[in-house]
Amino acid sequence: MTTQVTDHKGGVWSIAVPIPDNPLGHTLVHLLEADRGPVLIDTGWDDPDSWDTLVAGVTACGFDLTDLHGVLITHHHPDHHGLSAKVREASGAWIAMHAADTAVVRRTREAEPGQWLDYLLTKLAAAGAPDDHLAPLRKARATGGGRKLPGRRAALPDRGIDPGALLDLPGRRVRAIWTPGHTPGHVCLHLEEEHPSARTPGFGRLFSGDHLLPGITPHIGLYEAPDDGLDAHEGESLREGTDPLGDYLDSLERVGRLAPAEVLPAHQHAFADAGGRVRALIAHHEERLARLRALLQEPRTVWQLAETMEWNRPWEQIPYGSRNIAVSEAEAHLRRLVKLGHAEGVPGSDPVTYRAVG
């Protein structure tokens, strides 16, 4: 096992923790030295190899696992939050997360497996998914499947991360920046300290989680909440519900105004020019919304819209599970168009079809 550890200077390290069977390759778990002991920012996927790599990485940074004082979670996804419980058990460290994502973790832990399958079935049927796509979910529901859904063992945090607050990390100045979009409770963490390289323009360093990545556009789908009713079951819900893409675009602008000297993301590599990356991502989504609006000159269901959108491969080559993610992303973009008054549901259509307005 090779452990990839990078010293970013100034008491900041990154550990590349592998994600099994995933093209992303790894999560960059950051270690931040502080007066009461080091703090981890995210933990990685709950997998034996990932755990061994994380432990070896902490050691390579010059610490023992028992030295860890706390864990700051940027968001609840399993490649970030997965090992939190094991870290807490081994070290006694606290775990902190934004309240909105803590609520997701609690719902995931408490929901019956069949409840999630029912949610997916109804949601996908309402989106216009064909019977051959729904059949495996119906079979899993009938045979009691769904008990191994990711996140069901995720730890409940001990404390919250309050937006705009300076965190209780003596010896360091870290401010929480709430950046919803990828998840409802995603946070970036701004290290409000001079960059070790005084020649680097901008102020401080930003631990950006999945919000701001150098070469990847993070997935923006619906905020899943099976116990709160179904997002897409009725045509009106797209206008009245949450707007993850709108949240994400607003959050991007907020991060751009911070103008950090360097961004330390959870995937790929550290980079400068946060403002340039923010502008590129905003332009990408504006272009995508314009293409969707053009597609909706012909009324389409959410599923039909997803089939005709541009992805990183042709629709017929997208794996089954990834199609569900693509439908969620299509619906998030559609919801944005509806919010802006650029699209609407066709009255009386079942499943609901949508058309461009204006």
Short mmCIF file of C-alpha atoms in Angstrom, two decimals:
data_model
loop_
_atom_site.label_atom_id
_atom_site.label_comp_id
_atom_site.label_asym_id
_atom_site.label_seq_id
_atom_site.Cartn_x
_atom_site.Cartn_y
_atom_site.Cartn_z
CA MET A 1 0.00 0.00 0.00
CA THR A 2 1.43 3.38 -1.04
CA THR A 3 0.27 6.36 0.99
CA GLN A 4 0.28 9.66 -0.87
CA VAL A 5 0.74 12.52 1.60
CA THR A 6 1.39 16.15 0.65
CA ASP A 7 2.77 18.81 2.97
CA HIS A 8 1.06 22.06 2.00
CA LYS A 9 3.12 23.92 4.61
CA GLY A 10 1.88 25.94 7.53
CA GLY A 11 0.53 22.90 9.37
CA VAL A 12 -1.69 21.74 6.50
CA TRP A 13 -1.41 18.27 4.96
CA SER A 14 -3.45 16.18 2.53
CA ILE A 15 -3.83 12.40 2.49
CA ALA A 16 -5.11 10.69 -0.67
CA VAL A 17 -7.61 8.11 0.66
CA PRO A 18 -8.80 5.69 -2.05
CA ILE A 19 -12.43 5.34 -3.12
CA PRO A 20 -13.04 1.70 -4.15
CA ASP A 21 -14.16 1.14 -7.75
CA ASN A 22 -14.64 4.83 -8.51
CA PRO A 23 -13.11 6.86 -11.36
CA LEU A 24 -12.43 9.74 -8.95
CA GLY A 25 -9.71 7.55 -7.47
CA HIS A 26 -9.44 9.09 -4.03
CA THR A 27 -10.65 11.69 -1.56
CA LEU A 28 -8.12 14.25 -0.38
CA VAL A 29 -8.51 14.19 3.40
CA HIS A 30 -6.85 17.25 4.89
CA LEU A 31 -5.11 17.34 8.25
CA LEU A 32 -4.88 20.70 10.00
CA GLU A 33 -2.52 21.08 12.94
CA ALA A 34 -3.99 22.98 15.91
CA ASP A 35 -3.09 23.67 19.54
CA ARG A 36 -5.36 20.97 21.00
CA GLY A 37 -4.29 18.40 18.43
CA PRO A 38 -4.73 17.86 14.68
CA VAL A 39 -8.14 18.03 13.04
CA LEU A 40 -9.21 16.11 9.95
CA ILE A 41 -11.28 17.71 7.22
CA ASP A 42 -13.34 14.77 5.87
CA THR A 43 -12.32 11.14 6.35
CA GLY A 44 -12.86 9.06 3.20
CA TRP A 45 -14.91 6.02 2.21
CA ASP A 46 -15.73 3.28 4.75
CA ASP A 47 -13.51 0.54 3.34
CA PRO A 48 -10.64 -1.45 4.92
CA ASP A 49 -8.02 -0.25 2.41
CA SER A 50 -9.23 3.32 2.80
CA TRP A 51 -8.98 3.03 6.58
CA ASP A 52 -5.44 1.63 6.42
CA THR A 53 -4.43 4.44 4.08
CA LEU A 54 -5.92 7.10 6.34
CA VAL A 55 -4.15 5.72 9.43
CA ALA A 56 -0.85 5.48 7.56
CA GLY A 57 -1.35 9.02 6.27
CA VAL A 58 -1.92 10.46 9.74
CA THR A 59 1.27 8.71 10.84
CA ALA A 60 3.18 10.12 7.85
CA CYS A 61 2.07 13.60 8.93
CA GLY A 62 3.83 12.97 12.25
CA PHE A 63 0.85 12.07 14.44
CA ASP A 64 -0.85 9.07 15.96
CA LEU A 65 -4.54 8.50 15.40
CA THR A 66 -5.12 9.04 19.12
CA ASP A 67 -3.75 12.59 18.73
CA LEU A 68 -6.74 13.63 16.61
CA HIS A 69 -8.87 16.28 18.30
CA GLY A 70 -11.78 16.59 15.85
CA VAL A 71 -13.24 15.88 12.42
CA LEU A 72 -14.79 18.60 10.26
CA ILE A 73 -17.09 17.19 7.56
CA THR A 74 -17.66 19.28 4.43
CA HIS A 75 -20.75 17.21 3.54
CA HIS A 76 -22.44 13.91 4.26
CA HIS A 77 -21.51 11.87 1.15
CA PRO A 78 -19.85 8.50 1.91
CA ASP A 79 -16.50 9.37 0.31
CA HIS A 80 -16.22 12.23 2.84
CA HIS A 81 -18.10 11.07 5.94
CA GLY A 82 -17.73 7.31 5.62
CA LEU A 83 -14.87 6.72 8.07
CA SER A 84 -15.96 9.28 10.65
CA ALA A 85 -17.35 6.73 13.10
CA LYS A 86 -14.16 4.66 13.01
CA VAL A 87 -12.03 7.77 13.54
CA ARG A 88 -14.15 8.77 16.54
CA GLU A 89 -14.02 5.27 17.99
CA ALA A 90 -10.24 5.04 17.61
CA SER A 91 -9.35 8.55 18.76
CA GLY A 92 -12.22 10.02 20.77
CA ALA A 93 -12.33 12.96 18.34
CA TRP A 94 -15.58 14.90 17.93
CA ILE A 95 -17.35 15.12 14.57
CA ALA A 96 -18.84 18.37 13.27
CA MET A 97 -21.19 18.93 10.33
CA HIS A 98 -23.72 21.52 9.15
CA ALA A 99 -27.22 20.91 10.55
CA ALA A 100 -28.82 20.39 7.12
CA ASP A 101 -26.54 17.48 6.30
CA THR A 102 -26.77 16.10 9.83
CA ALA A 103 -30.52 15.89 9.22
CA VAL A 104 -29.86 13.87 6.05
CA VAL A 105 -27.62 11.46 7.99
CA ARG A 106 -30.30 11.05 10.65
CA ARG A 107 -33.02 10.36 8.06
CA THR A 108 -30.80 7.87 6.26
CA ARG A 109 -30.06 5.97 9.47
CA GLU A 110 -33.67 5.94 10.66
CA ALA A 111 -35.50 5.25 7.40
CA GLU A 112 -36.57 1.72 6.62
CA PRO A 113 -34.71 0.40 3.54
CA GLY A 114 -38.02 -0.09 1.76
CA GLN A 115 -38.83 3.58 2.29
CA TRP A 116 -35.89 4.64 0.13
CA LEU A 117 -36.84 2.15 -2.57
CA ASP A 118 -40.44 3.38 -2.51
CA TYR A 119 -39.16 6.94 -2.82
CA LEU A 120 -36.97 6.07 -5.81
CA LEU A 121 -39.73 4.11 -7.50
CA THR A 122 -42.32 6.85 -7.18
CA LYS A 123 -39.85 9.59 -8.09
CA LEU A 124 -38.59 7.81 -11.21
CA ALA A 125 -42.09 6.82 -12.30
CA ALA A 126 -43.16 10.46 -11.95
CA ALA A 127 -40.14 11.43 -14.06
CA GLY A 128 -41.35 9.14 -16.84
CA ALA A 129 -38.86 6.29 -16.40
CA PRO A 130 -39.73 3.23 -18.55
CA ASP A 131 -40.90 -0.02 -16.98
CA ASP A 132 -37.63 -1.84 -17.75
CA HIS A 133 -35.78 0.69 -15.58
CA LEU A 134 -38.28 0.42 -12.74
CA ALA A 135 -38.39 -3.39 -12.77
CA PRO A 136 -35.12 -3.98 -10.78
CA LEU A 137 -36.27 -1.55 -8.09
CA ARG A 138 -39.64 -3.27 -7.85
CA LYS A 139 -37.87 -6.62 -7.51
CA ALA A 140 -35.57 -5.27 -4.79
CA ARG A 141 -38.58 -3.85 -2.96
CA ALA A 142 -40.44 -7.16 -3.15
CA THR A 143 -37.46 -9.18 -1.89
CA GLY A 144 -36.51 -6.83 0.96
CA GLY A 145 -33.51 -5.25 -0.74
CA GLY A 146 -31.95 -1.88 0.03
CA ARG A 147 -30.37 -2.72 3.38
CA LYS A 148 -26.84 -2.01 2.10
CA LEU A 149 -27.54 1.48 0.79
CA PRO A 150 -24.49 3.76 1.31
CA GLY A 151 -24.64 5.95 4.38
CA ARG A 152 -26.77 3.75 6.63
CA ARG A 153 -23.81 3.31 9.04
CA ALA A 154 -22.66 6.94 8.87
CA ALA A 155 -21.94 8.53 12.23
CA LEU A 156 -24.19 11.19 13.69
CA PRO A 157 -22.06 14.28 14.38
CA ASP A 158 -21.42 15.53 17.92
CA ARG A 159 -21.62 19.21 17.03
CA GLY A 160 -22.73 21.57 14.31
CA ILE A 161 -20.88 23.86 11.94
CA ASP A 162 -22.59 27.25 11.98
CA PRO A 163 -22.43 29.35 8.80
CA GLY A 164 -20.10 32.31 9.11
CA ALA A 165 -18.74 31.21 12.49
CA LEU A 166 -15.10 30.97 13.47
CA LEU A 167 -14.56 27.38 14.53
CA ASP A 168 -13.32 26.46 18.00
CA LEU A 169 -9.79 25.55 16.93
CA PRO A 170 -7.30 27.31 19.21
CA GLY A 171 -4.19 28.35 17.34
CA ARG A 172 -5.97 28.46 13.97
CA ARG A 173 -8.45 30.84 12.39
CA VAL A 174 -10.97 28.81 10.35
CA ARG A 175 -14.31 30.24 9.28
CA ALA A 176 -17.25 28.14 8.03
CA ILE A 177 -18.75 29.17 4.70
CA TRP A 178 -22.14 27.57 3.98
CA THR A 179 -22.17 26.51 0.32
CA PRO A 180 -25.37 24.53 -0.40
CA GLY A 181 -25.90 23.00 -3.81
CA HIS A 182 -24.02 19.71 -3.99
CA THR A 183 -25.78 18.90 -0.71
CA PRO A 184 -28.04 21.13 1.40
CA GLY A 185 -25.46 21.43 4.17
CA HIS A 186 -22.19 21.54 2.25
CA VAL A 187 -19.60 23.82 3.85
CA CYS A 188 -16.27 25.20 2.74
CA LEU A 189 -13.72 26.12 5.39
CA HIS A 190 -11.71 29.31 4.98
CA LEU A 191 -8.33 29.29 6.69
CA GLU A 192 -8.04 33.00 7.40
CA GLU A 193 -4.26 33.02 7.71
CA GLU A 194 -1.55 34.31 5.42
CA HIS A 195 -0.54 31.78 2.79
CA PRO A 196 2.90 30.21 3.48
CA SER A 197 4.02 31.62 0.14
CA ALA A 198 3.82 35.39 0.64
CA ARG A 199 3.99 35.88 -3.16
CA THR A 200 0.62 34.16 -3.72
CA PRO A 201 -2.14 36.73 -4.38
CA GLY A 202 -5.39 36.46 -2.43
CA PHE A 203 -6.11 35.79 1.23
CA GLY A 204 -5.91 32.50 3.04
CA ARG A 205 -6.71 29.01 1.85
CA LEU A 206 -10.09 27.42 1.18
CA PHE A 207 -10.87 23.79 1.98
CA SER A 208 -13.57 23.48 -0.68
CA GLY A 209 -14.85 19.90 -0.34
CA ASP A 210 -16.74 19.13 -3.57
CA HIS A 211 -18.02 22.68 -4.04
CA LEU A 212 -15.09 23.95 -6.07
CA LEU A 213 -12.93 21.44 -7.96
CA PRO A 214 -10.23 22.28 -10.52
CA GLY A 215 -11.46 20.12 -13.40
CA ILE A 216 -14.77 18.55 -12.40
CA THR A 217 -18.27 19.97 -12.24
CA PRO A 218 -19.82 18.51 -9.07
CA HIS A 219 -23.14 16.72 -9.29
CA ILE A 220 -26.07 19.01 -8.56
CA GLY A 221 -29.22 16.95 -8.06
CA LEU A 222 -32.30 17.17 -5.89
CA TYR A 223 -32.02 17.24 -2.11
CA GLU A 224 -33.29 13.78 -1.25
CA ALA A 225 -35.81 13.57 1.61
CA PRO A 226 -38.07 10.51 1.34
CA ASP A 227 -39.91 11.31 4.55
CA ASP A 228 -40.82 14.82 3.39
CA GLY A 229 -42.88 13.85 0.37
CA LEU A 230 -41.79 13.31 -3.22
CA ASP A 231 -40.04 16.10 -5.06
CA ALA A 232 -41.44 15.38 -8.50
CA HIS A 233 -44.76 13.67 -7.83
CA GLU A 234 -46.81 16.69 -8.82
CA GLY A 235 -46.15 19.25 -11.52
CA GLU A 236 -46.46 22.17 -9.12
CA SER A 237 -43.69 20.80 -6.90
CA LEU A 238 -40.95 21.90 -9.28
CA ARG A 239 -42.00 25.51 -8.80
CA GLU A 240 -42.58 25.30 -5.08
CA GLY A 241 -39.69 23.07 -4.01
CA THR A 242 -36.05 23.70 -3.28
CA ASP A 243 -33.67 24.93 -5.95
CA PRO A 244 -30.29 23.16 -5.55
CA LEU A 245 -28.80 24.61 -8.73
CA GLY A 246 -29.81 28.13 -7.70
CA ASP A 247 -28.27 27.46 -4.28
CA TYR A 248 -25.07 26.24 -5.94
CA LEU A 249 -24.72 29.25 -8.24
CA ASP A 250 -25.30 31.64 -5.33
CA SER A 251 -22.73 29.74 -3.26
CA LEU A 252 -20.19 29.90 -6.07
CA GLU A 253 -20.47 33.68 -6.21
CA ARG A 254 -20.05 33.88 -2.43
CA VAL A 255 -16.86 31.80 -2.57
CA GLY A 256 -15.57 33.83 -5.51
CA ARG A 257 -15.84 37.00 -3.43
CA LEU A 258 -13.59 35.44 -0.76
CA ALA A 259 -10.70 35.44 -3.26
CA PRO A 260 -8.56 32.85 -1.43
CA ALA A 261 -4.93 32.52 -2.40
CA GLU A 262 -5.32 28.77 -2.86
CA VAL A 263 -8.10 26.19 -2.98
CA LEU A 264 -7.59 22.80 -1.34
CA PRO A 265 -10.37 20.60 -2.77
CA ALA A 266 -11.39 17.09 -1.79
CA HIS A 267 -10.56 15.66 -5.22
CA GLN A 268 -7.88 16.13 -7.86
CA HIS A 269 -5.33 18.75 -6.67
CA ALA A 270 -4.82 22.14 -5.04
CA PHE A 271 -5.14 25.17 -7.31
CA ALA A 272 -5.10 28.96 -7.40
CA ASP A 273 -7.44 31.45 -9.17
CA ALA A 274 -10.64 30.49 -7.41
CA GLY A 275 -12.36 33.41 -9.14
CA GLY A 276 -11.54 32.09 -12.59
CA ARG A 277 -12.83 28.64 -11.73
CA VAL A 278 -16.03 30.13 -10.28
CA ARG A 279 -16.64 32.11 -13.48
CA ALA A 280 -16.07 29.00 -15.60
CA LEU A 281 -18.54 26.94 -13.57
CA ILE A 282 -21.22 29.64 -13.67
CA ALA A 283 -20.79 29.94 -17.44
CA HIS A 284 -21.03 26.15 -17.80
CA HIS A 285 -24.38 26.01 -16.01
CA GLU A 286 -25.76 29.03 -17.86
CA GLU A 287 -24.88 27.35 -21.15
CA ARG A 288 -26.44 24.09 -19.99
CA LEU A 289 -29.66 25.84 -18.96
CA ALA A 290 -29.84 27.51 -22.37
CA ARG A 291 -29.46 24.12 -24.11
CA LEU A 292 -32.18 22.61 -21.92
CA ARG A 293 -34.51 25.47 -22.69
CA ALA A 294 -33.96 24.79 -26.39
CA LEU A 295 -34.70 21.08 -25.88
CA LEU A 296 -37.97 22.01 -24.16
CA GLN A 297 -39.34 23.63 -27.29
CA GLU A 298 -40.69 20.07 -27.61
CA PRO A 299 -42.48 18.99 -24.40
CA ARG A 300 -40.58 16.30 -22.54
CA THR A 301 -40.72 14.36 -19.29
CA VAL A 302 -37.77 14.61 -16.93
CA TRP A 303 -36.57 11.20 -18.15
CA GLN A 304 -36.81 12.24 -21.81
CA LEU A 305 -34.91 15.41 -20.99
CA ALA A 306 -32.14 13.42 -19.30
CA GLU A 307 -31.94 11.10 -22.33
CA THR A 308 -31.30 14.02 -24.66
CA MET A 309 -28.92 16.03 -22.45
CA GLU A 310 -25.15 15.98 -23.01
CA TRP A 311 -23.28 13.73 -20.59
CA ASN A 312 -19.73 12.39 -20.56
CA ARG A 313 -20.89 9.42 -22.64
CA PRO A 314 -23.94 8.47 -24.76
CA TRP A 315 -27.08 7.67 -22.76
CA GLU A 316 -27.08 4.02 -23.80
CA GLN A 317 -23.60 3.64 -22.25
CA ILE A 318 -24.53 5.20 -18.90
CA PRO A 319 -24.80 2.51 -16.19
CA TYR A 320 -28.12 1.86 -14.46
CA GLY A 321 -27.32 3.61 -11.18
CA SER A 322 -25.74 6.57 -12.94
CA ARG A 323 -28.95 7.09 -14.92
CA ASN A 324 -30.78 7.73 -11.65
CA ILE A 325 -28.17 10.36 -10.79
CA ALA A 326 -28.49 11.88 -14.27
CA VAL A 327 -32.27 12.13 -13.89
CA SER A 328 -31.82 13.91 -10.57
CA GLU A 329 -29.40 16.36 -12.17
CA ALA A 330 -31.74 16.95 -15.11
CA GLU A 331 -34.54 17.66 -12.67
CA ALA A 332 -32.41 20.12 -10.69
CA HIS A 333 -31.70 22.05 -13.89
CA LEU A 334 -35.34 21.88 -14.89
CA ARG A 335 -36.36 23.15 -11.48
CA ARG A 336 -34.07 26.14 -12.01
CA LEU A 337 -35.75 26.92 -15.35
CA VAL A 338 -39.17 26.68 -13.75
CA LYS A 339 -38.08 28.98 -10.91
CA LEU A 340 -36.85 31.53 -13.45
CA GLY A 341 -40.13 31.34 -15.37
CA HIS A 342 -38.47 29.80 -18.44
CA ALA A 343 -40.30 26.44 -18.29
CA GLU A 344 -43.60 25.06 -17.03
CA GLY A 345 -45.49 21.81 -16.62
CA VAL A 346 -48.01 20.91 -19.30
CA PRO A 347 -51.45 20.80 -17.62
CA GLY A 348 -53.02 17.36 -17.52
CA SER A 349 -49.90 15.46 -18.56
CA ASP A 350 -49.14 12.22 -16.71
CA PRO A 351 -46.27 11.68 -16.19
CA VAL A 352 -45.74 15.45 -16.21
CA THR A 353 -44.14 16.86 -19.32
CA TYR A 354 -42.47 20.26 -19.36
CA ARG A 355 -42.17 22.90 -22.05
CA ALA A 356 -40.24 26.11 -22.56
CA VAL A 357 -41.91 29.43 -21.81
CA GLY A 358 -41.23 32.54 -23.86
#
